[in-house]
mmCIF file of C-alpha atoms and ligand atoms in Angstrom:
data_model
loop_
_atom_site.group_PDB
_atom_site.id
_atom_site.type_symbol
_atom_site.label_atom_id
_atom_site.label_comp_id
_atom_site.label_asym_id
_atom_site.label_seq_id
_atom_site.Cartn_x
_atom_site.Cartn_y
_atom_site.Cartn_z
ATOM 1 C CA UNK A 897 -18.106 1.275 -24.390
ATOM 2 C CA UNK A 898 -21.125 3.704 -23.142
ATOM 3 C CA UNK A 899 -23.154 1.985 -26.471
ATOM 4 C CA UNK A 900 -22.021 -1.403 -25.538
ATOM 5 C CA UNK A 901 -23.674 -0.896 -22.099
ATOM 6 C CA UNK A 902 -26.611 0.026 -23.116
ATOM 7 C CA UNK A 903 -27.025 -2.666 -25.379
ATOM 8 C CA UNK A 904 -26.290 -5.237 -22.477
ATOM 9 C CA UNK A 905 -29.078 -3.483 -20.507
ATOM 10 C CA UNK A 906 -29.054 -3.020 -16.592
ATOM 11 C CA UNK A 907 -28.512 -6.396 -15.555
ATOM 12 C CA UNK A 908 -25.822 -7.038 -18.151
ATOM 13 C CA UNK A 909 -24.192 -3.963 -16.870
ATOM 14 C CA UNK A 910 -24.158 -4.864 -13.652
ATOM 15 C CA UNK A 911 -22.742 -8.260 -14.858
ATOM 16 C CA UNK A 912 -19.956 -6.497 -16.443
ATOM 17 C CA UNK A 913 -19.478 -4.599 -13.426
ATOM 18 C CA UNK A 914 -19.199 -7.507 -11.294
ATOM 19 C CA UNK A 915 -16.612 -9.256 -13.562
ATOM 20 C CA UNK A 916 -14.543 -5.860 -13.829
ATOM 21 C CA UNK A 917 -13.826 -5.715 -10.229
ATOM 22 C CA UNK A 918 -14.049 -9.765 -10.035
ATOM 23 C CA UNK A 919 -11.004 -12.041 -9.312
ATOM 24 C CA UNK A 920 -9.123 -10.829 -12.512
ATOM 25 C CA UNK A 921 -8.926 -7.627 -10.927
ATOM 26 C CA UNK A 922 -4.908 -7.173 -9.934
ATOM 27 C CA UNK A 923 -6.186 -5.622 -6.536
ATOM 28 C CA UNK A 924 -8.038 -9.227 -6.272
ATOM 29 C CA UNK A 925 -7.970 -9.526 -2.510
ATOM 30 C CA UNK A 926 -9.407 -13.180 -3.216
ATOM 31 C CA UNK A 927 -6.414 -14.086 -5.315
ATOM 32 C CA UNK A 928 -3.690 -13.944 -2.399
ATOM 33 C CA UNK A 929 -0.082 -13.885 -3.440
ATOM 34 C CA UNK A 930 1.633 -13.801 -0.101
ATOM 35 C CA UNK A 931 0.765 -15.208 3.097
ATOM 36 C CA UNK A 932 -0.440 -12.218 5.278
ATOM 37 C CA UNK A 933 -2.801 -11.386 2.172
ATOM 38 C CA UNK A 934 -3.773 -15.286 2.568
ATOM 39 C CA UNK A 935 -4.993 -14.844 5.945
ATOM 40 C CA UNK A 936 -6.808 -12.147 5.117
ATOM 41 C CA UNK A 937 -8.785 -13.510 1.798
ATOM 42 C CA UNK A 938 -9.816 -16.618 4.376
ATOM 43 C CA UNK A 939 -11.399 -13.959 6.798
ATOM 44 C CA UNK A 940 -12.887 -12.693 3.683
ATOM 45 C CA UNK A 941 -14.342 -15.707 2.192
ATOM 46 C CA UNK A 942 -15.413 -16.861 5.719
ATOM 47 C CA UNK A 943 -17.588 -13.036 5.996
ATOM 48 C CA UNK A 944 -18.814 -13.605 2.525
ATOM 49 C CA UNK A 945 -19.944 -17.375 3.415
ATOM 50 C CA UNK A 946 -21.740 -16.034 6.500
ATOM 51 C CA UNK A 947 -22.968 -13.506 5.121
ATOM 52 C CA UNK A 948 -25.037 -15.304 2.170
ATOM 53 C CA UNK A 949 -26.167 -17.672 4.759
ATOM 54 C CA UNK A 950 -27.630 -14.808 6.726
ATOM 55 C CA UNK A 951 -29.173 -13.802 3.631
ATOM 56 C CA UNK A 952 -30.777 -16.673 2.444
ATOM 57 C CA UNK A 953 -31.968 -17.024 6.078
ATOM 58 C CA UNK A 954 -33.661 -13.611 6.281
ATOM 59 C CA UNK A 955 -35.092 -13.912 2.464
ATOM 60 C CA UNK A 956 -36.968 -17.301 3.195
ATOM 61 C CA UNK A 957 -38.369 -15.748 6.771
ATOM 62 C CA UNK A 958 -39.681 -12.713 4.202
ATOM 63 C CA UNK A 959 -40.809 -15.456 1.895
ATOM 64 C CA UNK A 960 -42.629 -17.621 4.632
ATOM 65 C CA UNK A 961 -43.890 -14.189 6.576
ATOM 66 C CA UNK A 962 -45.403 -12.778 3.000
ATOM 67 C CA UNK A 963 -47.069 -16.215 2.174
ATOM 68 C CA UNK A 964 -48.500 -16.891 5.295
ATOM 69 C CA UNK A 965 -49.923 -13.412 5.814
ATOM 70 C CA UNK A 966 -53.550 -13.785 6.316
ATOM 71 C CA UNK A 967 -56.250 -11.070 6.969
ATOM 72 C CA UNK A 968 -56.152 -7.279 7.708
ATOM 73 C CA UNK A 969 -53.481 -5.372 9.758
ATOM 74 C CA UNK A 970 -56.296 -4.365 12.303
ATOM 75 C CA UNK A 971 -57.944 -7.444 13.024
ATOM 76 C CA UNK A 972 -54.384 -8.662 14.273
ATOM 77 C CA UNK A 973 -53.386 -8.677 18.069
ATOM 78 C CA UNK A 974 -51.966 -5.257 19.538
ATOM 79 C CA UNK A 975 -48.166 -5.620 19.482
ATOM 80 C CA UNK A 976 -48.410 -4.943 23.530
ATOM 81 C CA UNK A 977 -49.370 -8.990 24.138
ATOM 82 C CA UNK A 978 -45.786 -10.308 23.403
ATOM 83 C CA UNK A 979 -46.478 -11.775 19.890
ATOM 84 C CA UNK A 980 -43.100 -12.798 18.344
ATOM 85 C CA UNK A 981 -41.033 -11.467 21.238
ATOM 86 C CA UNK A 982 -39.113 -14.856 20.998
ATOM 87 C CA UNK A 983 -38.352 -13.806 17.720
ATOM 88 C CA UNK A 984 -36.882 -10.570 18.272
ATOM 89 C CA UNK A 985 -34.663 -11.532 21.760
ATOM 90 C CA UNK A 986 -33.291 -14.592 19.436
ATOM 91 C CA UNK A 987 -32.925 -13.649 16.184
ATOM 92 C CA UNK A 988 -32.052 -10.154 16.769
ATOM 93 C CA UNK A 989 -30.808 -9.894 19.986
ATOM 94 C CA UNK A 990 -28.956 -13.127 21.001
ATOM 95 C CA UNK A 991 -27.827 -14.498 17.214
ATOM 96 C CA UNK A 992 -26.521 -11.285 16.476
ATOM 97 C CA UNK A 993 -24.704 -10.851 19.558
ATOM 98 C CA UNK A 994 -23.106 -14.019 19.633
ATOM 99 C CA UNK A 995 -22.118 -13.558 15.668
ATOM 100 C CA UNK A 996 -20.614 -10.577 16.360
ATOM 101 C CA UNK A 997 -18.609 -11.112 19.491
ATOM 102 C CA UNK A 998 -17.335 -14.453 17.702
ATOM 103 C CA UNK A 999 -16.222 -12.145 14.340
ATOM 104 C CA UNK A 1000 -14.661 -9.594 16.746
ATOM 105 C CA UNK A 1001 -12.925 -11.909 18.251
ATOM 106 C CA UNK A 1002 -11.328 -13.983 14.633
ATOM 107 C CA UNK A 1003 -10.485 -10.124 13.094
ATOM 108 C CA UNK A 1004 -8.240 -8.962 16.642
ATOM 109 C CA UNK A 1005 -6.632 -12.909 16.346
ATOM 110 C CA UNK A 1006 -5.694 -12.415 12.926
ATOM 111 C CA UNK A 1007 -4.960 -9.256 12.987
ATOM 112 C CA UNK A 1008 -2.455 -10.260 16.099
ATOM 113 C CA UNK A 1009 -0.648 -12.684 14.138
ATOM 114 C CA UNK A 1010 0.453 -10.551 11.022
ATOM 115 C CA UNK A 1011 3.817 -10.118 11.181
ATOM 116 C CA UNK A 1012 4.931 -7.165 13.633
ATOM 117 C CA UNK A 1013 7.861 -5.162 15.243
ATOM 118 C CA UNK A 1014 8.776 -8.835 17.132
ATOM 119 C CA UNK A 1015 8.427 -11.215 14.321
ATOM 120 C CA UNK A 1016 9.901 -12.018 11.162
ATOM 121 C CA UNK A 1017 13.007 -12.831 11.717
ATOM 122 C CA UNK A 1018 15.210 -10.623 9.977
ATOM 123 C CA UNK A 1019 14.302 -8.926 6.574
ATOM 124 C CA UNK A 1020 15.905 -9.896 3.316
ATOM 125 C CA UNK A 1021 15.503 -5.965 2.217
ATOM 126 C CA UNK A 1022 14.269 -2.837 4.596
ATOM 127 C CA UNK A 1023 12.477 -0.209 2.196
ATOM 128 C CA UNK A 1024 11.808 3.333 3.392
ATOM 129 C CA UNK A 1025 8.310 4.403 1.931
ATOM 130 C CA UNK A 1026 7.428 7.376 1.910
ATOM 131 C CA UNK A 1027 3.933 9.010 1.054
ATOM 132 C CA UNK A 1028 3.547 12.331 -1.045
ATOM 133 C CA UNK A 1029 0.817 14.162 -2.467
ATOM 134 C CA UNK A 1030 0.015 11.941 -4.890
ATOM 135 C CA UNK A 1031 2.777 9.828 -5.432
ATOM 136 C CA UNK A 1032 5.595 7.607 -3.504
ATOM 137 C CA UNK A 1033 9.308 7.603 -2.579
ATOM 138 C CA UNK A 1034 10.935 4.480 -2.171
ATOM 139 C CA UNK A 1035 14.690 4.125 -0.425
ATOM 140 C CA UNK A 1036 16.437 1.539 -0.168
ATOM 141 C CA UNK A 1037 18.251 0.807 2.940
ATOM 142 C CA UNK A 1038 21.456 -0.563 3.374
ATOM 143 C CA UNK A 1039 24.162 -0.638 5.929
ATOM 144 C CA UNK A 1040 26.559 0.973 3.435
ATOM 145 C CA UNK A 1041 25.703 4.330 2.723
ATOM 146 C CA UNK A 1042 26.708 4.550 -0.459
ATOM 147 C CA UNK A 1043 25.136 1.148 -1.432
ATOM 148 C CA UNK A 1044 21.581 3.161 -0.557
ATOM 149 C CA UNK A 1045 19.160 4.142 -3.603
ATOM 150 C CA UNK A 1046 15.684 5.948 -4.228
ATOM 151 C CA UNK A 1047 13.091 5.665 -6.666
ATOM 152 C CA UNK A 1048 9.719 6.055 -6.797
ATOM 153 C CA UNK A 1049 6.355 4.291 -7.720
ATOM 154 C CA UNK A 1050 7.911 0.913 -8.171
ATOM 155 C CA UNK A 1051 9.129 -1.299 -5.746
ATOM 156 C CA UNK A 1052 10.688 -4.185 -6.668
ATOM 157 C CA UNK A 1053 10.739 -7.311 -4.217
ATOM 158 C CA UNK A 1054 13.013 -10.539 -3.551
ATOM 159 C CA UNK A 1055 9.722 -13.550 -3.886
ATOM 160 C CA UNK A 1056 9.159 -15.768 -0.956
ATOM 161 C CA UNK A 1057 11.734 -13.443 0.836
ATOM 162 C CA UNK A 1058 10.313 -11.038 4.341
ATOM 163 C CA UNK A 1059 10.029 -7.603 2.510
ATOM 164 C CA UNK A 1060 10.025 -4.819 5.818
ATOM 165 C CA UNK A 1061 8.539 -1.476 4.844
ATOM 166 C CA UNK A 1062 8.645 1.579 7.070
ATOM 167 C CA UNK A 1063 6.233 3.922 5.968
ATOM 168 C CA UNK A 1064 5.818 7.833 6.422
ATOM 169 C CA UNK A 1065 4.535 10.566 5.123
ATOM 170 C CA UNK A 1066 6.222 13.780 4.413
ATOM 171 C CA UNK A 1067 2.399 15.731 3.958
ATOM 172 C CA UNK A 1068 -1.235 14.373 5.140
ATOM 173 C CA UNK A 1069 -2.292 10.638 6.034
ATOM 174 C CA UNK A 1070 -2.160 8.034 3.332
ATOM 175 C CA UNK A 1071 -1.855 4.684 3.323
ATOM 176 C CA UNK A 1072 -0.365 2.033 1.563
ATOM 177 C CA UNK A 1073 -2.159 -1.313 0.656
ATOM 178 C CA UNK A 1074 -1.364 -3.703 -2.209
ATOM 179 C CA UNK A 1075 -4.368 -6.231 -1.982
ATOM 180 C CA UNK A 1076 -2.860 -9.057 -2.762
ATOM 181 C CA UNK A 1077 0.312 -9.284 -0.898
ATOM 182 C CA UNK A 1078 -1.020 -7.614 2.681
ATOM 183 C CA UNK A 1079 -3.646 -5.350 4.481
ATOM 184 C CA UNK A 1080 -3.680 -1.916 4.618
ATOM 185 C CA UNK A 1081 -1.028 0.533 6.967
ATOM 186 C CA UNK A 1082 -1.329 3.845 7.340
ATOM 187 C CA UNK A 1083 0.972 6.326 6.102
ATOM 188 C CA UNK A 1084 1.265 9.001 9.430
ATOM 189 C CA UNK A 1085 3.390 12.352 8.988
ATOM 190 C CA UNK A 1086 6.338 12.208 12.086
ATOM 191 C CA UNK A 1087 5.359 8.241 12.712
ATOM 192 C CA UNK A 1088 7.070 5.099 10.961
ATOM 193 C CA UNK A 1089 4.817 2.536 10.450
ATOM 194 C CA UNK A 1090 6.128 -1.209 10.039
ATOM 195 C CA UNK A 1091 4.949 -3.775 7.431
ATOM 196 C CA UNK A 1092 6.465 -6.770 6.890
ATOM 197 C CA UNK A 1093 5.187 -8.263 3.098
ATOM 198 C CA UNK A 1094 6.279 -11.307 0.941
ATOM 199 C CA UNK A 1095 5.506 -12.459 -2.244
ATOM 200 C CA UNK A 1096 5.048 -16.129 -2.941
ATOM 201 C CA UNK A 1097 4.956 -15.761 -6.871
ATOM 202 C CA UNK A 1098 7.076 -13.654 -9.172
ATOM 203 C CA UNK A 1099 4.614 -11.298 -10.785
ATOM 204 C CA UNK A 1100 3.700 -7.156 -11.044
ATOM 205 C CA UNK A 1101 1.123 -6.578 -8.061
ATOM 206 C CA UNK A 1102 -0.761 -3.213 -8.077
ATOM 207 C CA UNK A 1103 -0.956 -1.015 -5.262
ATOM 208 C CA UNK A 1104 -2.793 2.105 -4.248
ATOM 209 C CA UNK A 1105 -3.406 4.857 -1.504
ATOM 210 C CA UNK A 1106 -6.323 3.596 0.537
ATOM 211 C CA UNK A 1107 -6.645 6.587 2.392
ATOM 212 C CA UNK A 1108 -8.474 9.594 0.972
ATOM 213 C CA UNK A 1109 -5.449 12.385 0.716
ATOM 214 C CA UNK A 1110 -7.066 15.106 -1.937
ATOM 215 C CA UNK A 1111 -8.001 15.450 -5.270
ATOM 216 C CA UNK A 1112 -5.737 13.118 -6.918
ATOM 217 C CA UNK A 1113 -6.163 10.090 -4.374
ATOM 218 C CA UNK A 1114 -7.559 7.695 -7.234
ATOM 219 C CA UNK A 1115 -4.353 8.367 -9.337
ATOM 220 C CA UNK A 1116 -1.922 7.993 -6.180
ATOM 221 C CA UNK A 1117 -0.929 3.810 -6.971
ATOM 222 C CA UNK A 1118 2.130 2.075 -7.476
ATOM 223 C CA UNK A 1119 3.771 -0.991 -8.096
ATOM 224 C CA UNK A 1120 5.228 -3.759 -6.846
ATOM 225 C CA UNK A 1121 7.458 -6.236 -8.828
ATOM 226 C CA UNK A 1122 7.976 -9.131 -7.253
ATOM 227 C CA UNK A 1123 11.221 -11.333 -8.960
ATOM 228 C CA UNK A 1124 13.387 -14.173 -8.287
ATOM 229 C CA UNK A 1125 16.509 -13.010 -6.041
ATOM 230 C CA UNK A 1126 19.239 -12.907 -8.321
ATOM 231 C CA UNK A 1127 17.140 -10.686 -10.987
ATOM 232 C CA UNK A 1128 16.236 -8.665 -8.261
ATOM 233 C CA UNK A 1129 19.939 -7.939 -7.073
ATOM 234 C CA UNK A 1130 20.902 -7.408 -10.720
ATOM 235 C CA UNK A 1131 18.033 -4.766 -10.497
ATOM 236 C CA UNK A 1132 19.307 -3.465 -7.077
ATOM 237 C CA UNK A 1133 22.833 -3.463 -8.597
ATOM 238 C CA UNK A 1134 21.463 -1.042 -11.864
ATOM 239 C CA UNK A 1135 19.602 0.900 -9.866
ATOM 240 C CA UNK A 1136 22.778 1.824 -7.644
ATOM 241 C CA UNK A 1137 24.397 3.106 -10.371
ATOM 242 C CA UNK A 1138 24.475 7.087 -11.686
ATOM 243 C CA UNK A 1139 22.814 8.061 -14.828
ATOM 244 C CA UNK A 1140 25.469 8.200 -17.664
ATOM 245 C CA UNK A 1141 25.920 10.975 -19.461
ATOM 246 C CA UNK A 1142 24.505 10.460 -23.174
ATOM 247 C CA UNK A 1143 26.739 10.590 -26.001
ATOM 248 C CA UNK A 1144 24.194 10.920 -28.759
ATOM 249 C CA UNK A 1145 23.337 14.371 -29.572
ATOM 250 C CA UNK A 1146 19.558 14.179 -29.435
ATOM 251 C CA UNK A 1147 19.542 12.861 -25.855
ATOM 252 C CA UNK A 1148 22.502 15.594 -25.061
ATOM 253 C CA UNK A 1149 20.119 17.739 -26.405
ATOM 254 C CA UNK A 1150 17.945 16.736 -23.829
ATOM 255 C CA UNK A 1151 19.650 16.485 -20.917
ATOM 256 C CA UNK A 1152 20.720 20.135 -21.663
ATOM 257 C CA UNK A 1153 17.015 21.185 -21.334
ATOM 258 C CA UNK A 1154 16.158 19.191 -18.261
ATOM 259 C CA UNK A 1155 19.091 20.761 -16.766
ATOM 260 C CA UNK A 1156 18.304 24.064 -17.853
ATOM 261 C CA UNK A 1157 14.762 24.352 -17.112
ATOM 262 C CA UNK A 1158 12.832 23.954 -13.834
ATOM 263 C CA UNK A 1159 12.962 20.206 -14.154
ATOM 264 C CA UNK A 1160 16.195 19.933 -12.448
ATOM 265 C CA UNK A 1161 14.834 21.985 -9.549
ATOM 266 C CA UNK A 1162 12.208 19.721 -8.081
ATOM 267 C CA UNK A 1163 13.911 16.302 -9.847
ATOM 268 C CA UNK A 1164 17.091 14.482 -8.935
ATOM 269 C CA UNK A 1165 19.131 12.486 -11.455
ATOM 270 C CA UNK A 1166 22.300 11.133 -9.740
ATOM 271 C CA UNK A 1167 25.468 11.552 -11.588
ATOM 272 C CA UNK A 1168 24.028 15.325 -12.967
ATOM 273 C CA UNK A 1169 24.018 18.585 -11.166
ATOM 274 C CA UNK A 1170 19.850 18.232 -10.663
ATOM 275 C CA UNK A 1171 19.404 17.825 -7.516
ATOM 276 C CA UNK A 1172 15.809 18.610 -6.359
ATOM 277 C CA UNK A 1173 13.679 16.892 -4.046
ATOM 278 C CA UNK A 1174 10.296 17.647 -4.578
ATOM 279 C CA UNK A 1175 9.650 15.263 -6.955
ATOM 280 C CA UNK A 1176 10.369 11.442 -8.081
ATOM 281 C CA UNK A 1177 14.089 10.682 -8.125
ATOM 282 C CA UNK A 1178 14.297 10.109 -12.149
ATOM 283 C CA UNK A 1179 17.755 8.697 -12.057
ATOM 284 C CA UNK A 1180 16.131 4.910 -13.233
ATOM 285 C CA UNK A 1181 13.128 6.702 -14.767
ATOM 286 C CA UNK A 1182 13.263 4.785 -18.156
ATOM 287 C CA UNK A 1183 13.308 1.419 -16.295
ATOM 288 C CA UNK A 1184 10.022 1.858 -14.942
ATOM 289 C CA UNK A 1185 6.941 1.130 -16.355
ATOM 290 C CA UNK A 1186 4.839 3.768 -15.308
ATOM 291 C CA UNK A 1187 4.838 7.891 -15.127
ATOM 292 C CA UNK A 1188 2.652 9.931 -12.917
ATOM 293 C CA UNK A 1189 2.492 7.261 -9.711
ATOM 294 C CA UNK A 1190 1.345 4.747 -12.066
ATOM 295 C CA UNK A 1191 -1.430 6.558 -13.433
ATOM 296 C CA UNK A 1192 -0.293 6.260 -17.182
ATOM 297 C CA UNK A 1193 2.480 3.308 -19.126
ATOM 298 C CA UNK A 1194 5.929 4.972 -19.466
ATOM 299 C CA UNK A 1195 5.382 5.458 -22.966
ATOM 300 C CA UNK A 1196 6.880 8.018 -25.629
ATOM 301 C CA UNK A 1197 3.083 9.299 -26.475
ATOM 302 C CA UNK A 1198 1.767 9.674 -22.513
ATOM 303 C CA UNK A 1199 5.542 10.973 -21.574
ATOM 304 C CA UNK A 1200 5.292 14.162 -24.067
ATOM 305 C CA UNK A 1201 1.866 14.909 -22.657
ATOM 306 C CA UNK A 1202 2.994 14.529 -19.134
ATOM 307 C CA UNK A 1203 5.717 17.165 -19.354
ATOM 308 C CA UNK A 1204 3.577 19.838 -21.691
ATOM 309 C CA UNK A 1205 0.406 19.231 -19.700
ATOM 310 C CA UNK A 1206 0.434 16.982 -16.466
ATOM 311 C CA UNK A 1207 -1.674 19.584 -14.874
ATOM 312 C CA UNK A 1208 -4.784 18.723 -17.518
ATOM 313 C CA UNK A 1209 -4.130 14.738 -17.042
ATOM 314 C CA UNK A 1210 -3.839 14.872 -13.107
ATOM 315 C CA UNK A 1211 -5.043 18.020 -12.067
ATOM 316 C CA UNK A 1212 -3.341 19.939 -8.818
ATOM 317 C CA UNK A 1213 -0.359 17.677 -9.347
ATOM 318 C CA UNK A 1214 2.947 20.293 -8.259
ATOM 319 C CA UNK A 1215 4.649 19.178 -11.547
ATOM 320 C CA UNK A 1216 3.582 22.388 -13.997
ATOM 321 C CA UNK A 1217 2.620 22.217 -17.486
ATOM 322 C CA UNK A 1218 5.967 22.417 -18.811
ATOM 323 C CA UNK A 1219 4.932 24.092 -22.356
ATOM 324 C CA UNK A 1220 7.646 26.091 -23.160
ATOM 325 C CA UNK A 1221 9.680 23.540 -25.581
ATOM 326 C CA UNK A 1222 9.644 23.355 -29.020
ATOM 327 C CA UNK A 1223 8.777 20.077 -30.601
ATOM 328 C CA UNK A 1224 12.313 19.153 -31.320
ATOM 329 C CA UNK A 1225 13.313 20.004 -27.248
ATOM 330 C CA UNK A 1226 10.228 18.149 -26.232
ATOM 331 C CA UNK A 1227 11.124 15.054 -28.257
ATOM 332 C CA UNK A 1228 14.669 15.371 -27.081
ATOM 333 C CA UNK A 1229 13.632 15.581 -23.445
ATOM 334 C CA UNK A 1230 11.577 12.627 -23.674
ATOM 335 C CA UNK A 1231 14.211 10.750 -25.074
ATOM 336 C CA UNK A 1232 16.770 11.705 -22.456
ATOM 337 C CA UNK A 1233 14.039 10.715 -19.876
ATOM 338 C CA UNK A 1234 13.251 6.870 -21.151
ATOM 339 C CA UNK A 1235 17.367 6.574 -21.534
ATOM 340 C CA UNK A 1236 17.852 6.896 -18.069
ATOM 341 C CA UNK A 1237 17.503 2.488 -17.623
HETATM 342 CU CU1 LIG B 2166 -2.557 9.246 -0.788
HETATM 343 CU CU2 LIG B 2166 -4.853 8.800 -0.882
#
């Protein structure tokens, strides 16, 4: 990659740069998939539209000033006489003013129509968020207690349904923003903040903290999966249910050592005596698609080195380096882990 770069030279770099954070990007803000995040990407294309006319503007004045510059700076008139005082009261008093005041005035408008404690109507699904050091909780409401479920990291969505998420934080101030469905809401400890997000397209949308929370801010993201609404009541409907104990002697094996270790302290897996609430709710953890709030793919490879050593790949994390199974435990564990569907 590094020798690639260099090949391409600075402006090819900066090409690739460009391109990497570019529409393709899943936190494309410009490619919309709901309509609060539609409002928002016409504010943005208006400010970028503005702002390259503004820019064109002021490079042709340089242009004209620097080819119509004639003689030395001395011989010119003292700046006391009121040369180009027009200039300054219009173009950088009175434009800018005006400008301003008008984009002021569009960003409170728009920001007064996204959906709020008043509108909406009522919400196809109410989900309890709420923000950890570096990772997230996600409960689902219902009126029937026992009909209510947590996960973490992964919140799936009814498309083209209102989505209302009420959003804490059990530590510091985070917040929660998934660029193309909505804006960004902070996550306040002892406040519930109210978002109301649809999708209009089935698809995986990435989210992340936007708020800077310590060291492992950058590897604080989730995901949310947006699906028709029968697939996402079957979902709902899995999700509801305990984990089952395993038959098969490997993943007994397993489930022996998560319960017998200090996994089961700070993890809960419904249907088993670990009950801890420090970290994820693992009860679905082999149905999602990501470990470590999305940081690395819920894989067999990244799971093994996220129990022996999650404190080398996201450093300060309160899960410990777990490093005192054998390789036939380990690979047990693991196992036990990715069957919980
Ligand atoms: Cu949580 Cu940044």
């Amino acid at each position: 990659m590094a020798s690639a770069i260099r090949r391409l030279g600075p402006a090819g770099a900066l090409l690739v740069v460009l391109l990497a954070v570019g529409c393709r990007s899943p936190f494309g803000v410009f490619r919309p998939a709901g309509p609060e995040a539609g409002t928002l990407s016409q504010i943005g294309w208006f400010l970028v539209a503005l702002m390259s006319v503004t820019t064109l503007v002021m490079g042709f004045l340089i242009v004209v000033g620097a080819l119509r510059r004639r003689g030395e700076l001395d011989e010119h008139a003292p700046i006391d006489e009121g040369g180009g005082k027009g200039w300054i009261l219009v173009g950088g008093l009175a434009i800018p003013v005006v400008v301003l005041a008008g984009l002021f005035g569009l960003t409170v408008a728009t920001l007064g129509d996204a959906p709020g404690e008043e509108t909406a109507g009522d919400p196809a699904v109410t989900i309890e968020v709420t923000a950890h050091q570096w990772w997230w909780e996600v409960q689902y409401r219902d009126s029937l207690i026992s009909r209510r479920f947590t996960t973490a990291n992964e919140i799936h969505v009814p498309v083209d349904r209102n989505v209302e998420i009420r959003l804490t934080s059990a530590d510091v101030i985070h917040s929660f923003w998934v660029p193309r469905l909505h804006g960004k809401l902070d996550a306040i400890p002892g406040q519930t903040n109210r978002l109301v997000l649809q999708a209009s397209e089935p698809g995986v949308y990435s989210g992340e903290c936007a708020e800077y929370c310590g060291v492992q801010h950058a590897n604080m993201r989730f995901l949310v999966v947006a699906e028709p609404l029968d697939e996402y009541r079957r979902w709902a409907e899995r999700q509801r249910q305990p984990a089952r104990t395993p038959e098969d002697s490997t993943l007994a094996r397993g489930r022996e050592a998560f319960m017998q270790h200090a996994c089961a302290m700070c993890h809960r897996v419904r249907g088993t005596p670990a009950r801890g609430a420090v970290g994820p709710d693992l009860t679905h953890f082999g149905s999602r698609r990501t470990l470590a709030a999305a940081t690395y793919p819920n894989r067999t490879a990244p799971l093994h080195a996220w129990i022996v050593d999650a404190q080398s790949l996201k450093p300060g994390v309160k899960m410990p380096s777990m490093d005192q199974f054998d390789g036939r435990t380990l690979r047990a564990l693991a196992a036990y882990l990715q069957s919980l569907k």
